[in-house]
Amino acid sequence: MLRHHEIAEADHRILNPFTEEKLRLLGEVSRIGPGTRILDLACGKGEMLCRWAADFGSAGHGVDLSEVFLAAARERAVELDVAGRVTFERGDAGRYRAAERFDVVACLGATWIGGGLTGTIGLMRPALADGGLLLIGEPYWIDDPPEAASEALGFAPGDFASLAGTLDRFEAAGLELVEMVLADPDSWDRYVASQWWTIHEWLRANPGDPDAPAMREFAAASRRSYLAYNRRYLGWGVFVLRAAAA
Ligand SMILES: C[S@@+](CC[C@H](N)C(=O)[O-])C[C@H]1O[C@@H](n2cnc3c(N)ncnc32)[C@H](O)[C@@H]1O
């Protein structure tokens, strides 16, 4: 699956349903500034760390499994002249043990690293400095989905909740939701529909590649499930959280 994503998202910088504008807005509402230290678990191509370092003067460390994405992250850091302030390492973010505390600990679009939202909150918290922020990018159901939706989208039925149900999950974990930025249908299209083009072009250039049949299936399933269910029922946002007052 990782290989499929590396091919499908070869032309993406942001590997989630946010546009550059929404990513910048998230940095603003999270009060990212000079010296803010950020740990990004499952950082992908590191666009958040690099862009925020360039725009807001922050610093940070990213962990991801994909060497392909990490190579792009390191290149981007050089391109934006922030390589002195952001670092990247390959590893399983679900097993990552931070040697220091961070002002912000982020996990955008990968809460499977901790076996779901609650488990991922549990593994993010030890890396967080007192008073720091957790940024969690997570899907939510916009409307009650038909039974077939979870299966078509590759989720277990209870993996995600409504927005209010997601709030319940945060509160049950002892967190207060202090801000959020949500994707919208147009920004979802930029994330998903643009992958169809990338795969289409890759298949034209690599018709005999051993991954070609799987990529054809991947694109076909993505198109169908996105149009049938994702676009209507599934939202995505980044939730800005702080430990609730005792
Ligand atoms: C949907 S992408 C999100 C990437 C990035 N957070 C962003 O929003 O641009 C999911 C990322 O999780 C990474 N990943 C998946 N499982 C992982 C794991 N166990 N540890 C670290 N990274 C993982 C993938 O390589 C991919 O970069």
Short mmCIF file of C-alpha atoms and ligand atoms in Angstrom, two decimals:
data_model
loop_
_atom_site.label_atom_id
_atom_site.label_comp_id
_atom_site.label_asym_id
_atom_site.label_seq_id
_atom_site.Cartn_x
_atom_site.Cartn_y
_atom_site.Cartn_z
CA MET A 1 0.00 0.00 0.00
CA LEU A 2 2.84 2.40 0.83
CA ARG A 3 4.26 1.90 -2.68
CA HIS A 4 0.83 2.69 -4.18
CA HIS A 5 0.69 5.94 -2.24
CA GLU A 6 4.25 6.83 -3.24
CA ILE A 7 3.20 6.51 -6.90
CA ALA A 8 -0.24 8.12 -6.54
CA GLU A 9 1.08 11.08 -4.52
CA ALA A 10 4.30 11.61 -6.46
CA ASP A 11 3.15 15.09 -7.53
CA HIS A 12 1.70 16.12 -4.15
CA ARG A 13 3.50 18.13 -1.53
CA ILE A 14 0.70 17.94 1.05
CA LEU A 15 -0.48 14.35 1.56
CA ASN A 16 -3.88 15.21 3.01
CA PRO A 17 -7.03 17.08 1.88
CA PHE A 18 -5.63 20.53 2.72
CA THR A 19 -4.57 23.19 0.27
CA GLU A 20 -1.53 25.40 0.90
CA GLU A 21 -3.90 28.11 2.15
CA LYS A 22 -5.50 25.79 4.70
CA LEU A 23 -2.10 24.57 5.86
CA ARG A 24 -1.02 28.17 6.42
CA LEU A 25 -4.28 28.95 8.24
CA LEU A 26 -3.68 25.96 10.51
CA GLY A 27 -0.25 27.39 11.40
CA GLU A 28 -1.80 30.78 12.13
CA VAL A 29 -4.62 29.49 14.34
CA SER A 30 -2.15 27.24 16.16
CA ARG A 31 -0.01 30.34 16.92
CA ILE A 32 3.10 28.80 15.39
CA GLY A 33 5.94 31.31 15.72
CA PRO A 34 9.71 31.74 15.86
CA GLY A 35 11.20 28.93 17.90
CA THR A 36 8.03 26.80 18.19
CA ARG A 37 9.30 23.19 18.31
CA ILE A 38 7.13 20.68 16.44
CA LEU A 39 7.24 16.89 16.30
CA ASP A 40 5.38 15.56 13.24
CA LEU A 41 4.54 11.85 13.38
CA ALA A 42 3.96 10.32 9.91
CA CYS A 43 5.20 13.58 8.39
CA GLY A 44 4.99 12.47 4.74
CA LYS A 45 6.92 14.92 2.54
CA GLY A 46 7.40 17.27 5.49
CA GLU A 47 5.55 20.15 3.86
CA MET A 48 4.03 21.33 7.15
CA LEU A 49 7.38 21.43 8.97
CA CYS A 50 9.23 23.04 6.05
CA ARG A 51 6.56 25.59 5.11
CA TRP A 52 5.95 26.65 8.71
CA ALA A 53 9.70 26.92 9.35
CA ALA A 54 9.93 29.24 6.32
CA ASP A 55 6.75 31.23 7.05
CA PHE A 56 6.69 31.35 10.85
CA GLY A 57 10.28 30.60 11.95
CA SER A 58 9.42 27.33 13.72
CA ALA A 59 11.66 24.26 13.99
CA GLY A 60 10.89 20.57 14.11
CA HIS A 61 11.46 16.91 13.55
CA GLY A 62 9.50 14.55 11.28
CA VAL A 63 9.22 10.76 11.39
CA ASP A 64 7.88 8.65 8.54
CA LEU A 65 8.16 5.14 7.13
CA SER A 66 8.60 6.13 3.48
CA GLU A 67 12.14 6.80 2.25
CA VAL A 68 10.57 8.23 -0.93
CA PHE A 69 8.55 10.81 1.02
CA LEU A 70 11.48 11.57 3.34
CA ALA A 71 13.79 12.23 0.40
CA ALA A 72 11.24 14.75 -0.89
CA ALA A 73 11.02 16.30 2.60
CA ARG A 74 14.79 16.80 2.81
CA GLU A 75 14.84 18.33 -0.69
CA ARG A 76 12.02 20.67 0.25
CA ALA A 77 13.87 21.79 3.39
CA VAL A 78 16.87 22.74 1.24
CA GLU A 79 14.64 24.44 -1.34
CA LEU A 80 12.99 26.61 1.35
CA ASP A 81 16.33 27.22 3.08
CA VAL A 82 15.18 25.70 6.38
CA ALA A 83 17.38 22.58 6.46
CA GLY A 84 19.10 23.94 9.58
CA ARG A 85 15.82 23.95 11.48
CA VAL A 86 13.96 20.82 10.38
CA THR A 87 15.18 17.24 10.52
CA PHE A 88 13.66 13.98 9.33
CA GLU A 89 14.16 10.35 10.21
CA ARG A 90 12.84 7.05 8.96
CA GLY A 91 10.95 5.03 11.53
CA ASP A 92 7.68 3.59 12.71
CA ALA A 93 5.97 6.58 14.31
CA GLY A 94 3.90 4.18 16.43
CA ARG A 95 7.09 3.16 18.23
CA TYR A 96 8.79 6.54 18.29
CA ARG A 97 10.06 7.64 21.70
CA ALA A 98 10.99 11.33 21.73
CA ALA A 99 14.17 12.25 23.60
CA GLU A 100 12.80 15.76 24.29
CA ARG A 101 9.47 17.54 24.74
CA PHE A 102 7.90 19.57 21.93
CA ASP A 103 5.58 22.63 21.94
CA VAL A 104 3.45 20.94 19.28
CA VAL A 105 3.03 17.24 18.51
CA ALA A 106 1.22 16.55 15.23
CA CYS A 107 -0.18 13.51 13.48
CA LEU A 108 -2.05 14.43 10.30
CA GLY A 109 -3.86 11.67 8.48
CA ALA A 110 -2.27 8.65 10.15
CA THR A 111 -3.96 7.79 13.45
CA TRP A 112 -3.60 4.13 12.58
CA ILE A 113 -0.04 4.50 13.96
CA GLY A 114 -1.53 4.14 17.44
CA GLY A 115 -4.36 1.79 16.49
CA GLY A 116 -6.90 4.65 16.19
CA LEU A 117 -7.53 8.10 17.61
CA THR A 118 -7.37 7.29 21.32
CA GLY A 119 -4.26 5.12 21.04
CA THR A 120 -2.52 7.77 18.94
CA ILE A 121 -3.32 10.48 21.50
CA GLY A 122 -1.71 8.17 24.08
CA LEU A 123 1.50 7.90 22.10
CA MET A 124 1.66 11.63 21.26
CA ARG A 125 1.25 12.89 24.83
CA PRO A 126 4.61 11.83 26.32
CA ALA A 127 6.39 13.98 23.70
CA LEU A 128 4.35 17.10 24.53
CA ALA A 129 5.67 19.92 26.75
CA ASP A 130 3.37 21.27 29.48
CA GLY A 131 0.76 23.55 27.91
CA GLY A 132 1.64 22.35 24.41
CA LEU A 133 -0.72 21.57 21.53
CA LEU A 134 -1.66 18.35 19.82
CA LEU A 135 -2.63 18.69 16.14
CA ILE A 136 -4.59 15.70 14.93
CA GLY A 137 -5.76 15.33 11.34
CA GLU A 138 -8.67 12.92 11.32
CA PRO A 139 -11.68 11.99 9.15
CA TYR A 140 -15.23 12.39 10.48
CA TRP A 141 -18.65 11.45 9.10
CA ILE A 142 -20.52 14.47 7.74
CA ASP A 143 -23.75 12.48 7.67
CA ASP A 144 -24.71 8.94 8.75
CA PRO A 145 -23.07 6.79 6.06
CA PRO A 146 -24.78 3.83 4.39
CA GLU A 147 -23.40 0.48 5.54
CA ALA A 148 -21.49 -0.02 2.31
CA ALA A 149 -19.53 3.23 2.77
CA SER A 150 -17.09 2.04 5.46
CA GLU A 151 -16.22 -1.08 3.53
CA ALA A 152 -15.80 0.77 0.21
CA LEU A 153 -13.54 3.32 1.88
CA GLY A 154 -11.58 0.63 3.73
CA PHE A 155 -12.62 1.49 7.30
CA ALA A 156 -14.16 -0.49 10.13
CA PRO A 157 -17.62 0.99 10.92
CA GLY A 158 -16.60 2.51 14.28
CA ASP A 159 -13.24 3.89 13.18
CA PHE A 160 -14.60 7.40 12.81
CA ALA A 161 -17.46 9.39 14.34
CA SER A 162 -19.50 12.49 13.54
CA LEU A 163 -17.91 15.85 14.38
CA ALA A 164 -19.69 15.89 17.74
CA GLY A 165 -18.77 12.24 18.30
CA THR A 166 -15.14 13.11 17.52
CA LEU A 167 -15.37 15.85 20.14
CA ASP A 168 -16.63 13.21 22.61
CA ARG A 169 -13.57 11.08 21.84
CA PHE A 170 -11.23 14.02 22.47
CA GLU A 171 -12.96 14.90 25.74
CA ALA A 172 -12.89 11.28 26.90
CA ALA A 173 -9.10 11.40 26.35
CA GLY A 174 -8.85 14.48 28.61
CA LEU A 175 -8.34 17.02 25.82
CA GLU A 176 -10.00 20.34 25.09
CA LEU A 177 -10.65 21.25 21.46
CA VAL A 178 -9.37 24.83 21.15
CA GLU A 179 -9.38 25.37 17.33
CA MET A 180 -9.79 23.50 14.09
CA VAL A 181 -9.42 23.85 10.31
CA LEU A 182 -11.59 21.64 8.12
CA ALA A 183 -11.11 20.46 4.55
CA ASP A 184 -13.91 21.17 2.06
CA PRO A 185 -15.07 19.34 -1.07
CA ASP A 186 -12.78 21.38 -3.34
CA SER A 187 -9.71 20.75 -1.21
CA TRP A 188 -10.63 17.03 -1.01
CA ASP A 189 -10.79 17.00 -4.83
CA ARG A 190 -7.29 18.45 -5.05
CA TYR A 191 -6.01 15.64 -2.81
CA VAL A 192 -7.90 12.72 -4.36
CA ALA A 193 -8.79 13.62 -7.97
CA SER A 194 -5.26 14.84 -8.68
CA GLN A 195 -4.00 11.34 -7.77
CA TRP A 196 -6.07 9.92 -10.65
CA TRP A 197 -4.16 12.10 -13.11
CA THR A 198 -0.80 11.13 -11.58
CA ILE A 199 -1.66 7.40 -11.77
CA HIS A 200 -3.04 7.77 -15.30
CA GLU A 201 0.22 9.37 -16.47
CA TRP A 202 2.34 6.83 -14.55
CA LEU A 203 0.47 3.94 -16.22
CA ARG A 204 1.00 5.51 -19.65
CA ALA A 205 4.74 5.73 -18.94
CA ASN A 206 5.07 2.34 -17.18
CA PRO A 207 2.55 -0.06 -18.79
CA GLY A 208 4.68 -3.14 -18.09
CA ASP A 209 5.65 -2.29 -14.51
CA PRO A 210 4.87 -5.12 -12.04
CA ASP A 211 2.83 -2.58 -10.00
CA ALA A 212 0.71 -1.53 -13.03
CA PRO A 213 -2.26 -3.91 -12.44
CA ALA A 214 -2.46 -2.95 -8.77
CA MET A 215 -2.26 0.77 -9.64
CA ARG A 216 -5.08 0.36 -12.16
CA GLU A 217 -7.23 -1.24 -9.44
CA PHE A 218 -6.20 1.38 -6.92
CA ALA A 219 -7.29 4.22 -9.23
CA ALA A 220 -10.56 2.48 -10.16
CA ALA A 221 -11.47 1.81 -6.51
CA SER A 222 -10.47 5.34 -5.47
CA ARG A 223 -12.60 6.97 -8.19
CA ARG A 224 -15.66 4.88 -7.38
CA SER A 225 -15.55 5.08 -3.58
CA TYR A 226 -14.70 8.80 -3.67
CA LEU A 227 -17.63 9.67 -5.91
CA ALA A 228 -20.08 7.25 -4.29
CA TYR A 229 -19.32 7.97 -0.63
CA ASN A 230 -16.24 9.98 0.29
CA ARG A 231 -17.29 13.28 -1.23
CA ARG A 232 -20.73 13.22 0.34
CA TYR A 233 -20.20 11.53 3.70
CA LEU A 234 -16.59 11.90 4.78
CA GLY A 235 -15.06 15.08 6.15
CA TRP A 236 -11.50 15.66 7.28
CA GLY A 237 -9.98 18.26 9.50
CA VAL A 238 -7.12 19.10 11.78
CA PHE A 239 -8.17 19.48 15.39
CA VAL A 240 -6.09 21.67 17.70
CA LEU A 241 -6.12 20.28 21.23
CA ARG A 242 -4.69 21.03 24.64
CA ALA A 243 -4.86 19.04 27.88
CA ALA A 244 -8.14 19.91 29.60
CA ALA A 245 -7.85 21.87 32.84
CA ALA A 246 -8.05 19.54 35.85
C1 LIG B 1 -2.00 10.41 4.55
S1 LIG B 1 -0.24 10.53 4.62
C2 LIG B 1 -0.04 12.00 5.63
C3 LIG B 1 1.35 12.58 5.54
C4 LIG B 1 1.53 13.94 6.22
N1 LIG B 1 1.17 13.89 7.62
C5 LIG B 1 0.73 15.00 5.52
O1 LIG B 1 -0.37 15.32 6.02
O2 LIG B 1 1.16 15.51 4.47
C6 LIG B 1 0.18 9.21 5.73
C7 LIG B 1 1.66 9.09 6.00
O3 LIG B 1 1.87 8.12 7.01
C8 LIG B 1 3.07 7.44 6.73
N2 LIG B 1 3.03 6.24 7.57
C9 LIG B 1 2.16 5.20 7.49
N3 LIG B 1 2.37 4.34 8.52
C10 LIG B 1 3.39 4.87 9.26
C11 LIG B 1 4.06 4.47 10.45
N4 LIG B 1 3.71 3.35 11.10
N5 LIG B 1 5.06 5.24 10.92
C12 LIG B 1 5.44 6.38 10.26
N6 LIG B 1 4.82 6.80 9.14
C13 LIG B 1 3.82 6.07 8.65
C14 LIG B 1 3.06 7.27 5.24
O4 LIG B 1 4.34 7.02 4.72
C15 LIG B 1 2.51 8.64 4.83
O5 LIG B 1 3.57 9.57 4.68
#
